[in-house]
Amino acid sequence: MRDATDLELLQACVEGNRRAWAVFVERFTRYVWYLVNATGRRYGLELAEDALADLHNDVFVALLEDDRRRLRQYQGKNGASVRSWIRVITIRRTIDTLRKRRGGHLSLDVEEDEGPRAPTLVDTAPDALSALLDRETDARRDGLWALVEQLPEADQTLLRLLYDQRLPVPAACAALNIKRGALYTRKTRLIKRLRALAAEAGLIEASDGDPP
Amino acid sequence: MSHRTPDEETLAAYFEGLLDPAEEGAVRRALAEDPQVAELVAALGLMIEAEPADALGTPAPAYVTRAAVDLWPAEPVAQRVTQGLRLAARWIGDQLQPLADALAPLPQPALTLRGAAAEAVRGELTWQVDLGPVPVELTVAVEGPGQIALGARPLARPPAGALLRLSTGEHLRAMSSLGPDGATVSALPAATYTLALEGPEGELGRIELDLSEQA
């Protein structure tokens, strides 16, 4: 049983093999312990051992609850590994639990370098868009978001994350699974494009850098 | 909101770059529309970035791991074994009855069990049970009409001096030391047995085995 692959172990657990469960737990306990600890730190929390123990075992409870529903659901679709699946379950479950315990107050501990809360949205030129997004009337802001919807979906997502959901840049990069340099490049291009659209729509005055 | 919250397997595949464009687009739509999804996915991404390739720090304390292992739903051991052995006995009854009849021409074989052979598989003749702290693999086989062989093999090192005691009611039927190779008791008539594991300090655990006749 100890030589079984992760997937073989999981399937044996689904079939009700208690020994497989013991091996499964022993195989992933260290990783889950690491993840709950790291998740706490990511949210700026230093968790005591008893809290870590609760969170650790809560993950395994999640796998077994409802007659092993989660274990049964794993299909190996897309080729995602059992380990990465366990990682998602652990982090999601830990965030949910921590949020409940803290009355919903939980925020990612991310250093914001030039984040969206900074006063300038665009790297160059007067930041009329930022002003619109942050301070203008709902009607004009809605008009700007209507322009955003003309952009390709992937670009809309980036702008939504940065300027609607206000994710810090490092968090947005992580969510989009892209490098920071790539995000800045895209952001600059998008702002230029959006500024042009806004100027055409009469929401802002055209600047020198905008296309005619 | 028009998105569906991505399931955990989809998110795992997302970060491994394994989604097709349509699936990836669905994840990104969920990101754009739902702050909670965005936060979760951001947290995942940040932690994946920071995850060390090998050393994961200190392991979980042993008591924590043990507690997680023990989360497996407990079943009454005697009941589980009884049900398992009944199923096996029915299988044996169907499969081996002709052989059993030939071995000993008793007027009425002690095992006259029928019915579940179509559903049973050979693996059901082996069970894993816990005798106190020692996981044990039990096997059962029919040697003849009403005569059953019961094997017990430890799956972990038993305590030094461990003894297996098989009894029916107050009557001791067999006793054997339990070494790494296990022990087998043969020629058991159909009955209800108690199998107990004893250590130097006393009994460590016991289970009930129902090998009685079934209708």
CSV table of C-alpha atoms in Angstrom, one decimal:
chain,number,residue,atom,x,y,z
A,1,MET,CA,0.0,0.0,0.0
A,2,ARG,CA,2.9,2.4,0.7
A,3,ASP,CA,4.1,1.9,-2.8
A,4,ALA,CA,0.8,2.9,-4.3
A,5,THR,CA,0.5,6.1,-6.3
A,6,ASP,CA,-1.4,9.1,-4.9
A,7,LEU,CA,-4.3,8.2,-7.3
A,8,GLU,CA,-4.3,4.5,-6.4
A,9,LEU,CA,-4.4,5.5,-2.7
A,10,LEU,CA,-7.3,7.9,-3.3
A,11,GLN,CA,-9.2,5.3,-5.2
A,12,ALA,CA,-8.6,2.7,-2.4
A,13,CYS,CA,-10.0,5.2,0.1
A,14,VAL,CA,-13.1,5.7,-2.1
A,15,GLU,CA,-13.6,2.0,-2.0
A,16,GLY,CA,-13.5,2.1,1.8
A,17,ASN,CA,-10.0,0.8,2.5
A,18,ARG,CA,-9.1,2.1,5.9
A,19,ARG,CA,-5.4,1.2,5.6
A,20,ALA,CA,-5.2,3.2,2.4
A,21,TRP,CA,-6.6,6.2,4.3
A,22,ALA,CA,-3.9,5.8,6.9
A,23,VAL,CA,-1.2,5.8,4.2
A,24,PHE,CA,-2.9,8.7,2.4
A,25,VAL,CA,-2.9,10.8,5.6
A,26,GLU,CA,0.7,10.0,6.4
A,27,ARG,CA,1.7,10.9,2.8
A,28,PHE,CA,0.0,14.3,2.9
A,29,THR,CA,0.1,15.4,6.5
A,30,ARG,CA,3.3,17.3,6.2
A,31,TYR,CA,2.2,19.1,3.1
A,32,VAL,CA,-1.2,20.0,4.6
A,33,TRP,CA,0.6,21.2,7.8
A,34,TYR,CA,2.9,23.4,5.8
A,35,LEU,CA,0.0,24.8,3.7
A,36,VAL,CA,-2.3,25.7,6.7
A,37,ASN,CA,0.7,27.4,8.3
A,38,ALA,CA,1.7,29.2,5.1
A,39,THR,CA,-1.9,30.3,4.5
A,40,GLY,CA,-2.2,31.8,8.0
A,41,ARG,CA,1.0,33.7,7.4
A,42,ARG,CA,-0.2,34.9,4.0
A,43,TYR,CA,-3.1,36.5,5.9
A,44,GLY,CA,-0.8,38.0,8.5
A,45,LEU,CA,-1.6,35.5,11.2
A,46,GLU,CA,0.8,33.5,13.3
A,47,LEU,CA,-1.3,30.5,14.3
A,48,ALA,CA,-0.7,28.5,17.5
A,49,GLU,CA,-0.2,24.8,17.3
A,50,ASP,CA,-3.7,23.9,18.4
A,51,ALA,CA,-5.2,26.2,15.8
A,52,LEU,CA,-2.9,24.6,13.1
A,53,ALA,CA,-3.9,21.2,14.3
A,54,ASP,CA,-7.6,22.1,14.0
A,55,LEU,CA,-7.1,23.5,10.5
A,56,HIS,CA,-5.0,20.5,9.4
A,57,ASN,CA,-7.6,18.0,10.5
A,58,ASP,CA,-10.4,20.1,9.1
A,59,VAL,CA,-8.9,19.4,5.7
A,60,PHE,CA,-9.1,15.7,6.2
A,61,VAL,CA,-12.6,16.0,7.6
A,62,ALA,CA,-13.4,17.8,4.3
A,63,LEU,CA,-12.2,14.8,2.4
A,64,LEU,CA,-14.3,12.4,4.4
A,65,GLU,CA,-17.5,14.3,5.0
A,66,ASP,CA,-20.7,13.4,3.2
A,67,ASP,CA,-19.5,9.8,2.8
A,68,ARG,CA,-16.2,10.8,1.2
A,69,ARG,CA,-17.9,13.0,-1.4
A,70,ARG,CA,-14.8,15.0,-2.2
A,71,LEU,CA,-12.7,11.9,-2.7
A,72,ARG,CA,-15.3,10.5,-5.0
A,73,GLN,CA,-15.4,13.7,-7.0
A,74,TYR,CA,-11.8,13.7,-7.9
A,75,GLN,CA,-11.5,12.5,-11.5
A,76,GLY,CA,-8.0,13.4,-12.5
A,77,LYS,CA,-9.5,15.5,-15.3
A,78,ASN,CA,-7.1,17.7,-17.2
A,79,GLY,CA,-4.3,15.8,-15.6
A,80,ALA,CA,-4.2,17.8,-12.4
A,81,SER,CA,-2.2,15.9,-9.8
A,82,VAL,CA,-3.7,14.8,-6.5
A,83,ARG,CA,-1.1,16.9,-4.7
A,84,SER,CA,-2.2,20.1,-6.4
A,85,TRP,CA,-5.8,19.2,-5.8
A,86,ILE,CA,-5.1,18.7,-2.1
A,87,ARG,CA,-3.3,22.1,-2.1
A,88,VAL,CA,-6.5,23.9,-3.4
A,89,ILE,CA,-8.7,22.1,-1.0
A,90,THR,CA,-6.4,22.9,1.9
A,91,ILE,CA,-6.0,26.6,1.1
A,92,ARG,CA,-9.7,27.1,0.3
A,93,ARG,CA,-10.8,25.3,3.4
A,94,THR,CA,-8.3,27.2,5.6
A,95,ILE,CA,-9.3,30.6,4.2
A,96,ASP,CA,-13.0,29.8,4.8
A,97,THR,CA,-12.4,28.7,8.3
A,98,LEU,CA,-10.2,31.6,9.2
A,99,ARG,CA,-12.7,34.0,7.7
A,100,LYS,CA,-15.5,32.6,9.8
A,101,ARG,CA,-13.4,32.7,13.0
A,102,ARG,CA,-12.5,36.3,12.4
A,103,GLY,CA,-16.0,37.4,11.6
A,104,GLY,CA,-15.3,37.8,7.9
A,105,HIS,CA,-12.3,40.1,8.4
A,106,LEU,CA,-9.4,38.6,6.5
A,107,SER,CA,-7.1,40.3,4.0
A,108,LEU,CA,-4.2,39.1,2.0
A,109,ASP,CA,-0.9,40.3,3.4
A,110,VAL,CA,0.7,41.6,0.2
A,111,GLU,CA,3.2,44.3,-0.2
A,112,GLU,CA,1.6,46.8,-2.6
A,113,ASP,CA,4.0,48.2,-5.0
A,114,GLU,CA,2.3,50.7,-7.2
A,115,GLY,CA,-1.0,49.1,-6.4
A,116,PRO,CA,-4.4,50.3,-7.6
A,117,ARG,CA,-4.9,52.3,-4.4
A,118,ALA,CA,-2.0,54.6,-5.6
A,119,PRO,CA,-3.2,57.9,-6.9
A,120,THR,CA,-2.0,57.3,-10.5
A,121,LEU,CA,-3.4,54.7,-12.7
A,122,VAL,CA,-1.4,55.3,-15.8
A,123,ASP,CA,2.3,55.4,-16.0
A,124,THR,CA,2.4,58.5,-18.1
A,125,ALA,CA,0.2,61.5,-18.9
A,126,PRO,CA,-2.5,63.0,-16.8
A,127,ASP,CA,-4.5,60.3,-15.1
A,128,ALA,CA,-7.9,61.2,-16.2
A,129,LEU,CA,-9.1,57.6,-16.1
A,130,SER,CA,-8.0,57.1,-12.6
A,131,ALA,CA,-9.9,60.2,-11.6
A,132,LEU,CA,-13.0,58.9,-13.4
A,133,LEU,CA,-12.7,55.5,-11.7
A,134,ASP,CA,-12.1,56.9,-8.3
A,135,ARG,CA,-14.0,60.1,-8.0
A,136,GLU,CA,-16.4,60.7,-10.8
A,137,THR,CA,-20.1,60.2,-10.7
A,138,ASP,CA,-21.6,56.8,-10.9
A,139,ALA,CA,-22.9,57.6,-14.4
A,140,ARG,CA,-19.5,58.5,-15.8
A,141,ARG,CA,-17.9,55.6,-14.0
A,142,ASP,CA,-20.5,53.3,-15.5
A,143,GLY,CA,-19.7,54.8,-18.9
A,144,LEU,CA,-16.1,53.9,-18.5
A,145,TRP,CA,-16.9,50.3,-17.5
A,146,ALA,CA,-19.1,50.1,-20.5
A,147,LEU,CA,-16.0,50.9,-22.6
A,148,VAL,CA,-14.1,48.3,-20.7
A,149,GLU,CA,-16.6,45.8,-21.9
A,150,GLN,CA,-15.6,46.5,-25.5
A,151,LEU,CA,-12.1,45.0,-24.7
A,152,PRO,CA,-11.2,41.4,-25.1
A,153,GLU,CA,-12.3,39.3,-22.1
A,154,ALA,CA,-8.9,38.6,-20.8
A,155,ASP,CA,-8.2,42.4,-20.7
A,156,GLN,CA,-11.5,43.0,-19.0
A,157,THR,CA,-10.5,40.5,-16.3
A,158,LEU,CA,-7.2,42.3,-15.7
A,159,LEU,CA,-8.9,45.7,-15.3
A,160,ARG,CA,-11.6,44.2,-13.1
A,161,LEU,CA,-9.1,42.7,-10.7
A,162,LEU,CA,-7.1,45.9,-10.5
A,163,TYR,CA,-9.7,48.6,-10.5
A,164,ASP,CA,-12.9,47.0,-9.5
A,165,GLN,CA,-11.9,44.4,-7.0
A,166,ARG,CA,-8.8,46.4,-6.1
A,167,LEU,CA,-6.4,43.5,-5.8
A,168,PRO,CA,-2.8,44.5,-5.1
A,169,VAL,CA,-0.6,44.0,-8.2
A,170,PRO,CA,1.2,41.0,-6.8
A,171,ALA,CA,-2.1,39.3,-6.0
A,172,ALA,CA,-3.5,40.1,-9.4
A,173,CYS,CA,-0.4,38.6,-11.0
A,174,ALA,CA,-0.8,35.5,-8.9
A,175,ALA,CA,-4.5,35.2,-9.7
A,176,LEU,CA,-3.8,35.5,-13.5
A,177,ASN,CA,-0.8,33.3,-13.3
A,178,ILE,CA,1.4,35.8,-15.1
A,179,LYS,CA,4.6,37.6,-14.3
A,180,ARG,CA,4.6,41.1,-13.0
A,181,GLY,CA,6.4,42.5,-16.0
A,182,ALA,CA,3.7,41.0,-18.3
A,183,LEU,CA,1.0,42.5,-16.2
A,184,TYR,CA,2.5,46.0,-16.3
A,185,THR,CA,3.0,45.8,-20.1
A,186,ARG,CA,-0.6,44.7,-20.6
A,187,LYS,CA,-1.9,47.3,-18.2
A,188,THR,CA,-0.1,50.1,-19.9
A,189,ARG,CA,-1.4,49.0,-23.3
A,190,LEU,CA,-4.9,48.7,-22.0
A,191,ILE,CA,-4.9,52.1,-20.3
A,192,LYS,CA,-3.7,53.7,-23.5
A,193,ARG,CA,-6.5,51.9,-25.4
A,194,LEU,CA,-9.1,52.7,-22.9
A,195,ARG,CA,-8.1,56.3,-22.7
A,196,ALA,CA,-8.5,56.6,-26.5
A,197,LEU,CA,-12.0,55.0,-26.2
A,198,ALA,CA,-12.9,57.3,-23.4
A,199,ALA,CA,-11.8,60.3,-25.4
A,200,GLU,CA,-13.8,59.2,-28.4
A,201,ALA,CA,-16.8,58.8,-26.1
A,202,GLY,CA,-16.3,62.3,-24.7
A,203,LEU,CA,-15.7,61.1,-21.2
A,204,ILE,CA,-12.3,62.7,-21.1
A,205,GLU,CA,-10.3,65.1,-23.2
A,206,ALA,CA,-7.8,63.6,-25.5
A,207,SER,CA,-4.2,63.9,-24.4
A,208,ASP,CA,-1.1,64.3,-26.6
A,209,GLY,CA,-0.4,60.6,-26.3
A,210,ASP,CA,-3.8,59.5,-27.5
A,211,PRO,CA,-4.4,58.5,-31.1
A,212,PRO,CA,-6.6,60.9,-33.0
B,1,MET,CA,-23.3,36.9,-11.9
B,2,SER,CA,-23.1,34.4,-14.8
B,3,HIS,CA,-20.0,32.4,-13.7
B,4,ARG,CA,-19.9,29.1,-11.9
B,5,THR,CA,-17.4,29.0,-9.1
B,6,PRO,CA,-14.5,26.7,-10.3
B,7,ASP,CA,-14.2,23.5,-8.5
B,8,GLU,CA,-11.0,22.5,-6.8
B,9,GLU,CA,-9.8,20.2,-9.5
B,10,THR,CA,-10.3,22.9,-12.1
B,11,LEU,CA,-8.3,25.4,-10.0
B,12,ALA,CA,-5.5,22.8,-9.6
B,13,ALA,CA,-5.4,22.4,-13.3
B,14,TYR,CA,-5.5,26.1,-13.9
B,15,PHE,CA,-2.3,26.6,-12.0
B,16,GLU,CA,-0.7,23.7,-13.8
B,17,GLY,CA,-1.6,25.2,-17.1
B,18,LEU,CA,-3.7,22.2,-18.0
B,19,LEU,CA,-7.0,23.8,-18.9
B,20,ASP,CA,-8.2,24.3,-22.4
B,21,PRO,CA,-8.9,27.8,-23.6
B,22,ALA,CA,-12.6,27.6,-22.9
B,23,GLU,CA,-12.1,26.3,-19.4
B,24,GLU,CA,-9.4,28.9,-18.7
B,25,GLY,CA,-11.7,31.6,-19.9
B,26,ALA,CA,-14.4,30.4,-17.5
B,27,VAL,CA,-12.0,30.6,-14.6
B,28,ARG,CA,-11.0,34.1,-15.6
B,29,ARG,CA,-14.6,35.2,-15.9
B,30,ALA,CA,-15.2,33.9,-12.4
B,31,LEU,CA,-12.1,35.9,-11.3
B,32,ALA,CA,-13.5,39.1,-12.9
B,33,GLU,CA,-17.0,38.7,-11.5
B,34,ASP,CA,-16.5,37.3,-8.0
B,35,PRO,CA,-14.2,39.0,-5.5
B,36,GLN,CA,-14.2,35.8,-3.3
B,37,VAL,CA,-13.0,33.7,-6.2
B,38,ALA,CA,-10.4,36.3,-7.1
B,39,GLU,CA,-9.1,36.4,-3.6
B,40,LEU,CA,-8.9,32.6,-3.4
B,41,VAL,CA,-7.2,32.3,-6.7
B,42,ALA,CA,-4.8,35.1,-5.8
B,43,ALA,CA,-4.0,33.4,-2.5
B,44,LEU,CA,-3.4,30.2,-4.3
B,45,GLY,CA,-1.1,31.8,-6.8
B,46,LEU,CA,0.9,33.7,-4.2
B,47,MET,CA,1.4,30.5,-2.2
B,48,ILE,CA,2.4,28.5,-5.2
B,49,GLU,CA,5.0,31.1,-6.0
B,50,ALA,CA,6.4,31.0,-2.5
B,51,GLU,CA,6.2,27.2,-2.1
B,52,PRO,CA,9.6,25.6,-1.6
B,53,ALA,CA,10.5,22.9,-4.0
B,54,ASP,CA,11.4,20.4,-1.3
B,55,ALA,CA,11.8,21.3,2.3
B,56,LEU,CA,8.4,22.1,3.8
B,57,GLY,CA,9.5,23.0,7.3
B,58,THR,CA,8.6,21.0,10.3
B,59,PRO,CA,6.3,18.1,10.0
B,60,ALA,CA,2.9,17.9,11.6
B,61,PRO,CA,3.1,16.6,15.2
B,62,ALA,CA,2.5,12.9,15.4
B,63,TYR,CA,-0.6,13.3,17.5
B,64,VAL,CA,-2.1,15.5,14.8
B,65,THR,CA,-1.4,13.0,12.1
B,66,ARG,CA,-2.8,10.2,14.2
B,67,ALA,CA,-6.0,12.2,14.8
B,68,ALA,CA,-6.4,12.7,11.1
B,69,VAL,CA,-6.0,8.9,10.5
B,70,ASP,CA,-8.6,8.3,13.2
B,71,LEU,CA,-11.1,10.4,11.4
B,72,TRP,CA,-12.0,7.4,9.2
B,73,PRO,CA,-15.5,6.6,10.2
B,74,ALA,CA,-15.5,4.0,12.9
B,75,GLU,CA,-17.6,0.9,12.4
B,76,PRO,CA,-18.5,-1.6,15.0
B,77,VAL,CA,-15.7,-4.1,14.3
B,78,ALA,CA,-17.7,-7.2,15.3
B,79,GLN,CA,-20.5,-6.2,13.1
B,80,ARG,CA,-18.3,-5.5,10.1
B,81,VAL,CA,-16.5,-8.8,10.4
B,82,THR,CA,-19.7,-10.7,11.0
B,83,GLN,CA,-21.2,-9.3,7.8
B,84,GLY,CA,-18.0,-9.9,5.9
B,85,LEU,CA,-17.8,-13.5,7.0
B,86,ARG,CA,-21.4,-14.1,6.3
B,87,LEU,CA,-20.9,-13.0,2.8
B,88,ALA,CA,-17.8,-15.1,2.5
B,89,ALA,CA,-19.6,-18.1,3.9
B,90,ARG,CA,-22.4,-17.7,1.4
B,91,TRP,CA,-19.7,-17.5,-1.4
B,92,ILE,CA,-18.0,-20.6,0.0
B,93,GLY,CA,-21.3,-22.4,0.2
B,94,ASP,CA,-22.0,-21.8,-3.4
B,95,GLN,CA,-18.6,-22.4,-4.8
B,96,LEU,CA,-17.3,-25.2,-2.7
B,97,GLN,CA,-20.3,-27.2,-1.8
B,98,PRO,CA,-19.7,-30.0,-4.3
B,99,LEU,CA,-16.2,-30.3,-3.1
B,100,ALA,CA,-17.3,-30.2,0.5
B,101,ASP,CA,-19.9,-32.9,-0.2
B,102,ALA,CA,-17.2,-35.1,-1.8
B,103,LEU,CA,-14.7,-34.7,1.0
B,104,ALA,CA,-16.9,-36.0,3.7
B,105,PRO,CA,-20.3,-37.6,2.9
B,106,LEU,CA,-22.1,-36.3,5.9
B,107,PRO,CA,-25.8,-36.5,5.6
B,108,GLN,CA,-26.2,-32.7,6.1
B,109,PRO,CA,-23.2,-30.5,5.6
B,110,ALA,CA,-22.9,-27.9,8.3
B,111,LEU,CA,-22.6,-25.1,5.8
B,112,THR,CA,-25.6,-25.1,3.5
B,113,LEU,CA,-25.3,-21.5,2.4
B,114,ARG,CA,-26.5,-20.1,-0.9
B,115,GLY,CA,-27.4,-16.9,-2.5
B,116,ALA,CA,-24.7,-14.2,-2.8
B,117,ALA,CA,-22.2,-16.0,-5.0
B,118,ALA,CA,-23.1,-13.9,-8.0
B,119,GLU,CA,-22.2,-10.7,-6.2
B,120,ALA,CA,-19.2,-12.0,-4.2
B,121,VAL,CA,-15.6,-11.8,-5.4
B,122,ARG,CA,-12.7,-13.8,-4.2
B,123,GLY,CA,-11.2,-10.8,-2.4
B,124,GLU,CA,-14.0,-10.8,0.0
B,125,LEU,CA,-12.4,-13.8,1.7
B,126,THR,CA,-9.9,-11.5,3.3
B,127,TRP,CA,-10.5,-8.7,5.8
B,128,GLN,CA,-8.4,-6.3,7.6
B,129,VAL,CA,-9.4,-5.7,11.2
B,130,ASP,CA,-7.8,-4.1,14.2
B,131,LEU,CA,-7.1,-6.3,17.2
B,132,GLY,CA,-6.4,-3.6,19.7
B,133,PRO,CA,-3.3,-1.8,18.4
B,134,VAL,CA,-2.4,-4.4,15.8
B,135,PRO,CA,-4.0,-4.4,12.3
B,136,VAL,CA,-4.6,-8.0,11.3
B,137,GLU,CA,-5.5,-9.6,8.0
B,138,LEU,CA,-8.0,-12.4,8.5
B,139,THR,CA,-8.6,-15.1,5.9
B,140,VAL,CA,-11.2,-17.8,5.8
B,141,ALA,CA,-11.4,-21.0,3.8
B,142,VAL,CA,-13.5,-24.1,3.9
B,143,GLU,CA,-11.7,-27.4,4.3
B,144,GLY,CA,-14.8,-29.6,4.2
B,145,PRO,CA,-18.3,-29.6,5.3
B,146,GLY,CA,-18.6,-27.5,8.4
B,147,GLN,CA,-14.9,-27.2,8.7
B,148,ILE,CA,-13.3,-23.8,8.3
B,149,ALA,CA,-9.7,-22.6,8.4
B,150,LEU,CA,-9.1,-19.2,9.9
B,151,GLY,CA,-5.8,-17.4,9.3
B,152,ALA,CA,-4.6,-14.3,11.1
B,153,ARG,CA,-1.6,-12.4,9.8
B,154,PRO,CA,-0.4,-9.2,11.5
B,155,LEU,CA,0.1,-6.2,9.3
B,156,ALA,CA,2.2,-4.4,11.9
B,157,ARG,CA,4.8,-5.8,14.3
B,158,PRO,CA,2.8,-7.4,17.2
B,159,PRO,CA,3.9,-6.8,20.7
B,160,ALA,CA,6.5,-9.4,22.0
B,161,GLY,CA,4.8,-12.4,23.5
B,162,ALA,CA,1.4,-11.7,21.8
B,163,LEU,CA,-1.0,-14.6,21.9
B,164,LEU,CA,-4.1,-15.2,19.8
B,165,ARG,CA,-6.9,-16.9,21.7
B,166,LEU,CA,-9.9,-18.3,19.8
B,167,SER,CA,-12.9,-19.4,21.8
B,168,THR,CA,-16.6,-20.2,21.6
B,169,GLY,CA,-18.4,-19.1,24.6
B,170,GLU,CA,-16.4,-20.3,27.5
B,171,HIS,CA,-14.6,-22.9,25.6
B,172,LEU,CA,-11.1,-22.3,24.3
B,173,ARG,CA,-10.8,-23.7,20.8
B,174,ALA,CA,-7.2,-22.7,19.9
B,175,MET,CA,-4.4,-20.6,21.2
B,176,SER,CA,-1.3,-19.6,19.3
B,177,SER,CA,1.6,-17.1,19.5
B,178,LEU,CA,1.3,-14.3,16.9
B,179,GLY,CA,4.5,-13.9,15.1
B,180,PRO,CA,5.1,-11.8,12.0
B,181,ASP,CA,4.0,-14.8,9.8
B,182,GLY,CA,0.7,-15.1,11.6
B,183,ALA,CA,-1.2,-18.2,12.6
B,184,THR,CA,-3.8,-20.5,11.2
B,185,VAL,CA,-6.4,-22.6,12.9
B,186,SER,CA,-7.9,-25.4,10.9
B,187,ALA,CA,-10.9,-27.7,11.2
B,188,LEU,CA,-13.2,-25.3,12.9
B,189,PRO,CA,-16.9,-26.2,12.9
B,190,ALA,CA,-19.4,-23.5,12.1
B,191,ALA,CA,-20.0,-21.5,15.2
B,192,THR,CA,-19.6,-18.0,16.6
B,193,TYR,CA,-16.1,-17.3,17.8
B,194,THR,CA,-14.3,-14.8,19.8
B,195,LEU,CA,-10.8,-14.0,18.6
B,196,ALA,CA,-8.7,-12.1,21.2
B,197,LEU,CA,-5.2,-10.8,21.1
B,198,GLU,CA,-3.4,-10.9,24.4
B,199,GLY,CA,-0.2,-9.3,25.4
B,200,PRO,CA,2.0,-9.8,28.5
B,201,GLU,CA,-0.2,-7.2,30.3
B,202,GLY,CA,-3.5,-8.7,29.4
B,203,GLU,CA,-6.0,-8.6,26.6
B,204,LEU,CA,-5.3,-6.0,23.8
B,205,GLY,CA,-8.4,-6.4,21.7
B,206,ARG,CA,-11.0,-8.8,20.5
B,207,ILE,CA,-13.6,-9.3,17.7
B,208,GLU,CA,-16.5,-11.6,17.3
B,209,LEU,CA,-16.6,-13.9,14.2
B,210,ASP,CA,-19.9,-15.3,13.2
B,211,LEU,CA,-19.2,-18.5,11.2
B,212,SER,CA,-22.6,-20.0,12.1
B,213,GLU,CA,-24.9,-21.5,9.6
B,214,GLN,CA,-26.9,-19.1,7.4
B,215,ALA,CA,-30.2,-19.6,5.9
